[in-house]
XYZ file of C-alpha atoms in Angstrom:
642
model
C 0.000 0.001 -0.001
C 1.098 3.563 -0.743
C 2.084 5.533 2.295
C -0.515 8.143 3.258
C 1.118 11.448 4.032
C -0.303 13.004 7.192
C -0.566 16.773 7.059
C 0.467 18.888 10.024
C -2.377 20.788 11.693
C -2.665 24.372 10.462
C -2.927 27.205 13.014
C -3.478 30.707 11.660
C -3.857 33.884 13.707
C -4.775 37.498 13.186
C -3.516 40.221 15.499
C -5.844 40.847 18.392
C -7.658 44.132 17.827
C -7.622 47.071 20.179
C -11.100 47.776 21.577
C -10.833 51.534 21.937
C -13.303 51.780 19.028
C -15.522 49.688 16.749
C -14.148 47.486 13.935
C -13.522 48.950 10.481
C -12.512 47.389 7.166
C -8.836 47.437 8.156
C -9.609 44.859 10.847
C -12.004 43.087 8.469
C -9.471 42.777 5.639
C -6.972 40.808 7.738
C -9.620 38.648 9.378
C -11.383 37.767 6.105
C -8.020 36.848 4.568
C -7.215 34.592 7.534
C -10.638 32.971 7.303
C -10.145 32.382 3.565
C -6.760 30.712 4.127
C -8.167 28.572 6.936
C -11.114 27.440 4.800
C -8.859 26.456 1.884
C -6.723 24.305 4.175
C -9.859 22.670 5.602
C -10.977 21.878 2.031
C -7.622 20.145 1.651
C -8.345 17.926 4.645
C -6.135 19.683 7.208
C -7.073 20.010 10.846
C -7.234 23.811 11.048
C -7.693 26.438 13.730
C -8.271 30.171 13.240
C -7.739 32.443 16.234
C -8.582 36.105 16.506
C -9.563 38.243 19.459
C -9.330 41.564 21.243
C -6.597 43.478 23.053
C -8.275 45.070 26.085
C -5.597 46.495 28.384
C -3.491 49.650 28.430
C -3.756 53.395 28.896
C -5.682 54.017 25.690
C -8.470 51.646 26.734
C -8.691 53.188 30.182
C -8.947 56.667 28.645
C -11.612 55.556 26.142
C -13.629 53.949 28.942
C -13.433 57.092 31.070
C -14.554 59.205 28.108
C -17.540 56.878 27.607
C -18.443 57.020 31.295
C -17.728 53.319 31.824
C -15.436 51.192 33.933
C -12.700 49.638 31.751
C -14.073 46.094 31.986
C -17.618 47.225 31.251
C -16.381 49.258 28.284
C -14.449 46.268 26.910
C -17.423 43.950 27.337
C -19.560 46.311 25.251
C -17.091 47.032 22.449
C -15.964 43.426 22.017
C -19.502 42.508 20.982
C -19.170 44.799 17.957
C -16.174 42.766 16.786
C -17.953 39.465 17.306
C -21.036 40.754 15.487
C -18.968 42.061 12.564
C -17.176 38.712 12.136
C -20.486 36.867 12.305
C -22.043 39.225 9.733
C -19.056 38.647 7.416
C -19.440 34.860 7.770
C -15.999 34.534 9.351
C -15.615 31.150 11.017
C -13.668 31.824 14.228
C -12.489 28.699 16.038
C -11.025 30.570 18.981
C -11.811 34.119 20.090
C -9.457 35.248 22.826
C -9.788 38.314 25.037
C -6.857 39.601 27.068
C -9.208 40.073 30.035
C -10.023 36.323 30.009
C -8.828 34.495 33.136
C -7.096 31.839 31.019
C -5.081 34.546 29.234
C -4.194 36.391 32.441
C -3.061 33.182 34.170
C -1.019 32.038 31.168
C 0.676 35.446 30.813
C 1.708 35.283 34.451
C 3.186 31.826 33.866
C 5.149 33.028 30.809
C 6.443 36.043 32.721
C 7.657 33.818 35.553
C 9.458 31.566 33.037
C 11.171 34.625 31.522
C 11.952 36.041 34.971
C 13.716 32.837 35.961
C 15.440 32.303 32.613
C 19.115 32.970 31.986
C 20.955 33.776 28.795
C 23.798 31.590 27.505
C 26.142 33.899 29.404
C 24.255 33.340 32.659
C 22.666 36.797 32.698
C 19.036 37.170 33.817
C 16.729 37.569 30.814
C 14.601 40.070 32.770
C 16.249 42.882 34.721
C 15.077 46.119 36.341
C 16.132 49.580 35.296
C 15.037 53.151 34.706
C 13.355 54.152 31.483
C 13.631 57.720 30.263
C 12.266 58.474 26.845
C 9.168 59.013 24.746
C 5.872 57.142 24.785
C 2.942 57.366 22.342
C -0.325 56.413 24.013
C -2.040 56.217 20.616
C 0.017 53.211 19.552
C 0.953 52.174 23.105
C 4.656 52.024 22.370
C 7.968 53.589 23.264
C 9.505 55.673 20.489
C 12.993 56.880 19.737
C 13.840 60.246 18.206
C 14.701 58.630 14.863
C 11.219 57.098 14.674
C 9.537 60.525 14.840
C 8.604 62.579 11.803
C 8.924 66.312 12.430
C 8.824 65.598 16.148
C 5.559 63.660 16.135
C 4.459 60.033 15.976
C 4.118 59.233 12.254
C 0.925 57.233 12.873
C -0.955 59.480 15.266
C 0.467 62.899 14.348
C 0.968 63.938 17.980
C 4.111 64.526 20.002
C 4.863 61.550 22.282
C 4.929 62.111 26.029
C 8.244 62.202 27.931
C 8.317 59.285 30.374
C 10.597 58.595 33.297
C 9.837 55.531 35.371
C 11.119 52.283 36.780
C 10.637 49.387 34.354
C 11.653 45.801 33.861
C 13.514 45.085 30.637
C 13.936 42.093 28.356
C 17.561 41.404 27.404
C 17.002 41.427 23.642
C 20.704 41.861 22.919
C 21.369 38.268 23.993
C 19.147 36.856 21.229
C 19.784 39.135 18.259
C 22.493 37.066 16.546
C 20.515 33.836 16.771
C 17.281 35.510 15.666
C 18.935 37.206 12.705
C 20.353 33.870 11.570
C 16.915 32.239 11.777
C 15.417 34.979 9.608
C 18.252 34.869 7.075
C 18.099 31.079 6.706
C 14.300 30.796 6.683
C 14.049 29.139 10.092
C 11.608 31.965 10.751
C 9.948 32.765 7.437
C 8.940 36.409 7.049
C 6.829 37.277 4.006
C 6.609 39.013 1.619
C 10.327 39.320 0.819
C 10.144 43.105 1.138
C 9.100 42.732 4.781
C 11.938 40.282 5.455
C 14.432 42.821 4.125
C 12.833 45.501 6.281
C 13.231 43.351 9.404
C 16.868 42.587 8.615
C 17.396 46.319 8.124
C 16.344 46.882 11.744
C 19.246 44.718 12.917
C 21.642 46.993 11.003
C 20.150 50.111 12.620
C 20.665 48.748 16.112
C 18.120 47.265 18.504
C 17.961 47.939 22.239
C 16.608 45.891 25.113
C 12.905 46.638 25.524
C 10.634 47.335 28.438
C 8.135 44.670 29.523
C 6.351 46.701 32.215
C 4.878 50.081 33.121
C 5.005 51.701 36.528
C 2.236 54.294 36.176
C -0.432 52.249 34.382
C -3.296 50.702 36.327
C -5.386 48.853 33.682
C -3.442 45.704 32.886
C -1.950 42.489 34.270
C 0.368 43.039 37.272
C 3.801 41.453 37.015
C 3.678 38.233 39.081
C 7.127 38.971 40.536
C 6.487 42.688 41.266
C 2.850 43.684 41.757
C 3.748 47.380 41.721
C 4.344 47.040 37.963
C 1.812 46.314 35.195
C 2.787 44.199 32.200
C 3.434 46.333 29.117
C 0.346 45.921 26.943
C 2.301 44.807 23.868
C 4.097 42.042 25.789
C 0.922 40.470 27.111
C -0.874 40.996 23.780
C 1.797 39.054 21.855
C 1.377 36.187 24.295
C -2.197 35.591 23.097
C -0.938 33.342 20.293
C 0.033 30.683 22.839
C -2.331 31.496 25.714
C -5.267 30.882 23.356
C -4.166 27.343 22.499
C -3.526 25.856 25.898
C -0.236 27.306 27.149
C -0.358 27.086 30.922
C -3.550 25.042 31.250
C -3.879 22.397 28.499
C -0.625 20.703 27.587
C -2.123 18.444 24.876
C -3.774 21.340 23.042
C -0.622 23.436 23.283
C 1.457 20.584 21.895
C -0.936 20.061 18.988
C -1.490 23.673 17.938
C 1.842 25.287 18.792
C 4.520 22.601 18.910
C 3.310 20.293 16.110
C 1.191 22.520 13.845
C 2.229 24.820 11.021
C 1.815 28.215 12.702
C 1.123 31.327 10.616
C 0.740 34.848 11.998
C -1.138 37.195 9.664
C -1.177 40.980 10.161
C -0.519 44.417 8.679
C 3.041 45.661 8.380
C 2.754 48.448 10.997
C 3.384 45.967 13.838
C 6.434 44.399 12.223
C 9.027 45.031 14.945
C 6.911 43.585 17.753
C 6.050 40.402 15.870
C 9.241 39.731 13.941
C 11.785 40.646 16.646
C 10.311 41.028 20.141
C 7.936 38.029 20.017
C 10.362 35.426 18.610
C 13.067 36.626 20.998
C 10.706 36.078 23.933
C 9.968 32.563 22.651
C 13.677 31.802 22.300
C 14.262 32.933 25.869
C 11.356 30.802 27.135
C 12.678 27.839 25.083
C 9.424 27.559 23.155
C 9.009 26.864 19.409
C 8.780 29.833 17.042
C 5.961 30.305 14.521
C 6.692 28.998 11.031
C 5.616 32.084 9.083
C 4.855 35.719 9.765
C 3.016 37.300 6.831
C 2.710 41.084 6.898
C 0.347 42.531 4.311
C 0.394 46.163 3.187
C -1.622 49.239 4.070
C -4.518 50.472 2.015
C -5.988 53.804 1.111
C -9.691 54.492 0.696
C -10.408 56.272 -2.580
C -6.823 57.524 -2.683
C -6.693 58.806 0.918
C -5.544 57.305 4.174
C -8.466 55.985 6.205
C -9.227 58.197 9.198
C -12.119 59.519 11.234
C -11.238 63.119 10.463
C -11.597 62.489 6.717
C -14.902 60.707 7.234
C -13.829 57.749 5.083
C -13.916 54.977 7.686
C -15.896 52.050 6.253
C -18.031 49.997 8.622
C -17.965 46.336 7.486
C -21.584 45.991 8.582
C -22.554 48.664 6.050
C -20.875 46.650 3.278
C -22.791 43.558 4.349
C -26.091 45.450 4.347
C -25.446 46.757 0.825
C -23.846 43.735 -0.865
C -24.341 40.753 1.435
C -21.614 38.949 3.377
C -20.182 36.993 0.457
C -19.967 39.863 -2.002
C -18.491 42.124 0.706
C -15.723 39.557 1.267
C -15.141 39.214 -2.477
C -15.023 42.962 -3.092
C -12.511 43.626 -0.307
C -10.170 40.803 -1.328
C -10.167 41.611 -5.056
C -9.304 45.301 -4.943
C -5.555 44.650 -5.347
C -3.031 41.808 -4.791
C -2.761 40.619 -1.207
C 0.465 41.654 0.529
C 1.088 45.019 -1.128
C -0.123 48.538 -0.394
C -3.320 49.279 -2.294
C -6.386 51.443 -2.708
C -9.943 50.459 -1.778
C -12.183 52.234 -4.306
C -15.743 52.331 -3.025
C -16.952 53.874 -6.271
C -16.095 50.611 -8.063
C -17.809 48.200 -5.671
C -21.188 48.064 -7.420
C -19.593 47.962 -10.874
C -17.301 45.084 -9.885
C -20.145 43.253 -8.176
C -22.272 43.467 -11.318
C -19.409 42.597 -13.655
C -17.853 39.655 -11.799
C -20.645 38.244 -9.683
C -23.930 39.148 -11.367
C -22.958 39.106 -15.064
C -20.390 36.300 -15.001
C -20.924 33.825 -12.159
C -24.558 34.513 -11.319
C -25.597 34.686 -14.968
C -23.928 31.353 -15.768
C -25.757 29.633 -12.901
C -29.075 31.124 -14.014
C -28.646 30.294 -17.702
C -27.648 26.689 -17.051
C -30.259 25.947 -14.382
C -33.150 27.666 -16.160
C -32.428 25.946 -19.474
C -32.286 22.553 -17.736
C -35.565 23.358 -16.000
C -37.281 24.542 -19.166
C -35.976 22.000 -21.688
C -35.072 18.905 -19.642
C -37.898 18.854 -17.052
C -35.498 19.957 -14.327
C -33.347 16.828 -14.692
C -29.613 17.097 -15.324
C -28.882 15.883 -18.881
C -26.035 13.514 -19.734
C -22.562 14.455 -21.030
C -22.006 14.483 -24.790
C -18.954 14.150 -27.023
C -17.764 16.346 -29.865
C -18.585 19.690 -28.276
C -16.430 22.596 -29.381
C -13.845 23.599 -26.722
C -15.270 21.041 -24.234
C -12.054 19.047 -23.904
C -10.056 22.190 -23.121
C -12.621 23.357 -20.560
C -12.691 19.978 -18.794
C -8.882 19.895 -18.687
C -8.699 23.381 -17.185
C -11.371 22.523 -14.611
C -9.522 19.407 -13.479
C -6.278 21.368 -13.057
C -7.996 24.248 -11.237
C -7.825 22.853 -7.650
C -4.039 22.461 -7.763
C -3.683 25.866 -9.418
C -5.741 27.476 -6.680
C -3.943 25.674 -3.839
C -0.600 26.621 -5.377
C -1.622 30.260 -5.030
C -2.875 29.704 -1.476
C 0.338 28.010 -0.350
C 2.170 31.180 -1.427
C -0.454 33.575 0.015
C -1.479 34.771 -3.458
C -5.090 35.353 -2.457
C -6.049 37.379 -5.522
C -4.355 34.835 -7.791
C -6.517 32.054 -6.336
C -9.718 34.066 -6.773
C -8.799 35.150 -10.300
C -8.096 31.552 -11.316
C -11.624 30.566 -10.275
C -13.219 33.542 -12.023
C -11.185 32.881 -15.182
C -12.791 29.483 -15.601
C -16.215 31.044 -15.046
C -15.501 33.388 -17.959
C -14.183 30.458 -20.023
C -17.397 28.550 -19.286
C -19.521 31.470 -20.413
C -17.589 31.538 -23.694
C -18.062 27.765 -24.067
C -21.789 28.210 -23.473
C -22.022 30.991 -26.063
C -19.904 29.146 -28.632
C -22.055 26.021 -28.490
C -25.329 27.995 -28.166
C -27.490 25.319 -26.506
C -30.626 27.397 -27.120
C -30.013 27.003 -30.843
C -29.306 23.281 -30.481
C -32.593 22.847 -28.617
C -34.442 24.782 -31.301
C -32.852 22.555 -33.959
C -33.816 19.405 -32.063
C -30.241 18.502 -31.056
C -31.155 17.802 -27.446
C -28.240 15.444 -26.734
C -25.660 18.051 -27.747
C -27.500 20.820 -25.895
C -27.660 18.598 -22.813
C -23.942 17.931 -23.076
C -23.226 21.665 -23.047
C -25.418 22.140 -19.983
C -23.891 19.147 -18.169
C -20.365 20.421 -18.791
C -21.239 23.882 -17.469
C -23.003 22.375 -14.445
C -19.888 20.350 -13.594
C -17.697 23.447 -13.893
C -20.090 25.290 -11.578
C -19.839 22.457 -9.042
C -16.038 22.733 -9.050
C -16.224 26.538 -8.967
C -18.583 26.390 -5.987
C -16.179 24.195 -4.003
C -13.170 26.379 -4.812
C -15.002 29.658 -4.184
C -16.376 28.444 -0.840
C -13.482 29.956 1.156
C -14.191 33.311 -0.514
C -17.995 33.235 -0.568
C -19.178 30.420 1.725
C -22.909 31.107 1.644
C -23.200 31.650 -2.105
C -21.032 28.604 -2.814
C -23.462 26.442 -0.854
C -26.362 28.106 -2.671
C -24.815 27.173 -6.037
C -24.209 23.590 -4.872
C -27.837 23.361 -3.731
C -28.998 24.127 -7.294
C -27.518 20.744 -8.263
C -28.693 18.907 -5.154
C -25.347 19.073 -3.314
C -24.350 20.366 0.121
C -21.595 20.773 2.719
C -20.485 17.142 2.487
C -19.365 17.844 -1.092
C -16.982 20.597 0.001
C -13.653 18.809 -0.366
C -10.681 19.471 -2.589
C -10.748 15.828 -3.631
C -14.266 16.271 -5.052
C -13.161 19.357 -6.957
C -10.335 17.446 -8.639
C -12.674 15.054 -10.448
C -14.915 15.891 -13.395
C -18.149 13.994 -14.223
C -19.224 13.645 -10.584
C -22.772 14.953 -11.102
C -25.276 12.210 -11.861
C -27.381 12.641 -15.011
C -31.052 12.656 -14.102
C -30.534 14.361 -10.736
C -32.857 17.256 -9.926
C -31.805 20.817 -10.742
C -33.686 23.594 -8.952
C -33.089 27.336 -8.768
C -35.159 29.740 -6.689
C -33.797 33.025 -7.958
C -30.676 34.824 -9.077
C -27.649 33.930 -6.961
C -26.256 37.438 -7.475
C -29.030 39.862 -8.523
C -27.799 42.895 -10.423
C -27.526 46.014 -8.297
C -28.213 49.632 -9.050
C -25.978 52.327 -7.633
C -27.095 53.294 -4.151
C -29.184 56.447 -3.761
C -26.883 59.364 -3.144
C -23.907 57.397 -4.496
C -23.918 57.886 -8.267
C -21.686 55.716 -10.421
C -19.491 58.659 -11.353
C -18.900 61.732 -9.206
C -17.259 64.717 -10.824
C -14.530 66.039 -8.599
C -13.124 69.561 -8.711
C -10.372 69.695 -11.283
C -11.686 66.797 -13.393
C -10.816 67.358 -17.024
C -13.818 67.833 -19.359
C -14.921 64.539 -20.885
C -13.113 62.338 -18.355
C -15.147 59.261 -17.357
C -15.083 57.421 -14.069
C -14.284 53.705 -14.555
C -17.722 52.748 -13.235
C -19.328 55.088 -15.785
C -17.412 53.429 -18.629
C -18.323 49.981 -17.304
C -22.000 50.717 -17.964
C -21.306 50.512 -21.713
C -22.085 46.974 -22.904
C -20.168 45.845 -25.971
C -20.373 42.452 -27.650
C -19.210 40.671 -30.766
C -21.882 40.641 -33.482
C -22.127 38.857 -36.831
C -23.541 40.716 -39.835
C -26.260 38.554 -41.399
C -27.530 40.944 -44.050
C -26.543 44.415 -45.309
C -28.026 46.914 -47.752
C -27.801 50.586 -48.551
C -30.298 53.021 -47.048
C -32.337 54.512 -49.857
C -31.496 58.171 -50.479
C -28.416 58.125 -48.207
C -24.991 57.677 -49.811
C -23.131 57.085 -46.514
C -25.501 54.706 -44.671
C -25.717 50.935 -44.531
C -28.590 49.086 -42.865
C -27.514 45.773 -41.325
C -29.206 42.848 -39.638
C -26.887 41.487 -36.939
C -26.771 38.534 -34.549
C -25.622 39.486 -31.024
C -25.955 35.988 -29.558
C -29.141 36.411 -27.578
C -31.176 38.086 -30.351
C -31.054 39.624 -33.818
C -31.104 43.392 -34.304
C -30.951 46.076 -36.916
C -28.342 48.835 -36.892
C -27.523 51.708 -39.231
C -23.940 52.910 -39.717
C -22.260 55.577 -41.852
C -19.749 53.244 -43.499
C -21.140 52.889 -47.038
C -18.238 54.905 -48.519
C -15.761 52.386 -47.099
C -17.528 49.005 -47.214
C -20.017 47.528 -49.685
C -23.015 45.523 -48.435
C -21.437 42.379 -49.865
C -18.212 42.965 -47.923
C -20.091 43.344 -44.639
C -22.115 40.128 -44.766
C -20.457 37.484 -42.548
C -18.106 39.948 -40.792
C -17.645 39.828 -37.019
C -17.852 43.362 -35.615
C -17.996 44.990 -32.177
C -21.300 46.643 -31.254
C -22.531 48.753 -28.314
C -25.829 47.114 -27.347
C -27.290 49.240 -24.557
C -27.906 52.498 -26.433
C -31.420 53.866 -26.731
C -32.800 53.011 -30.228
C -32.848 55.956 -32.646
C -34.125 56.604 -36.167
C -31.636 57.635 -38.851
C -33.241 58.820 -42.099
C -36.422 57.157 -40.897
C -34.714 53.789 -40.332
C -34.509 52.408 -36.795
C -31.015 51.655 -35.448
C -30.716 49.593 -32.252
C -26.988 49.705 -31.494
C -23.744 51.191 -32.767
C -20.726 49.526 -34.329
C -17.190 50.597 -33.443
C -14.734 51.862 -36.051
C -11.524 53.908 -36.165
C -11.062 56.747 -38.650
C -7.946 58.599 -39.718
C -8.483 61.240 -42.375
C -10.144 59.493 -45.287
C -9.419 55.981 -43.990
C -11.888 54.028 -41.825
C -11.351 50.598 -40.273
C -13.862 48.486 -38.391
C -13.010 47.313 -34.871
C -13.108 43.533 -35.163
C -12.144 40.716 -32.740
C -8.686 39.258 -33.263
C -9.999 35.708 -32.827
C -13.119 34.137 -34.324
C -15.365 34.783 -31.318
C -19.060 33.819 -31.346
C -21.863 36.413 -31.503
C -22.637 37.677 -28.008
C -19.085 37.329 -26.662
C -18.656 40.196 -24.203
C -16.029 42.895 -24.675
C -14.452 43.839 -21.329
């Protein structure tokens, strides 16, 4: 028998989020990405755990609670519910939600601190030692800053001058672990991604790194040091510990062994907390003689419509608002497909509805509707059988069978957008296959076996697409599977790797459109003219409203009494139309018949010289020369131009 390879458990974390305010899409972006990665690994049969949570101690929380007229614990209890509600609304499957005010976290932090307090470096020096701290502290980001980290004398993140601080602290002897840690990062023993972030971390070693404080003397809201109750644990130190306190450190040895010592451990976060996670945290683990995480992935920042997200600019986006407008699945899809995961990018709200309609309504949703409704109408709601000899079918089946490995290849390298694009590419390919074989025409001509083969092939692709899009859009994926009588038990990567799994004769039922087309929200027009816009400039969403398709000219003749006009009957795939164009000086009627042209189909019909024209062909003109815009390949009528 072949040896069955057992996969390591997969443990993925987000940072724990500060509860001084409600969640926004910055928190949502990281958490949705973590949920997506966790779901893909579950599809692949891996025992997987996703942990997120809330950071509830520190000066900033105490100040926010006082401002709200609440005790700190009461304030935290209220705000944390907003995070839990947001993750539930976004269909994020959280296996473990940890709060730093939980007893299990507090007890485990105290245990870790005692281990560090008793630890010694290779030179016999205590890892933790007391001293005086004099320097600068930013309450906004709850961290100590050096002069070289300031920009024009202020914190670069919060735009305020940090406060001078002078107090007794306990320090962690970072200097004793720098050489070993640097070697681990350079050799990949601790994998930091993307590569740009790894280089940034290594650059910090060249700049010089000092021992860091693990306690505060004048803070009251936090966990007291177990070896000196007059000091409170520095909020960042106890927050970093959540990654192990949430999986059994200090109270459940078997769970800790499984999820920290034996699992593949991945920390996911934004790049602004790089130093704490890539230097301070692994150094603490080295000192405590605990395993390090396998990978730390630090994604980029994003702008909102070209500006940094902030309350003062009024561009904070509540994830719950996105869910109300687009639904949980589309909200997830829209956030993750704005730009490649890992880099800095721009969230463009003005494009959300356009992208929803283009990708989800017109492509995926339309394919589901066309296939299911045609099976219902022409095959009594029973899935027809496969058929041979269909144009492009062999290529489509081959691509579908390779898709799971393509997608998982992207996921293993954290190419989230690449995985999603691969799935959507085959949806577009399936739509082209559907149009090329035109099952509606085959049915009309009595070729039911061939028409059924087209519909079966598209149904199988949709089954595979549903499985592979489940981590992105879990609810809609299940809805698509239900059209073909399938459910959660069919959500495995193994199922997605095999074609011809659907049984001919099985019931096909559809209740309504999976992704109904949306209109732009009231008060949010598709295109908003901004001061300084050049005359005639279109917003991308405005341009996207123009629908262009490939058309075939079936018949052409001159318009009586008009030297420049040709009247043409065209096939646009779904129907036949008549258009009038001023091209008679360049093309004869005989030359036009049989040509494939590009036509705008959603113009209001007009009459030209008394002849109705329902569309407009595209052509380029230079002086006295005119050329038609034609597709490079022999595309079928109705093929969309995008």
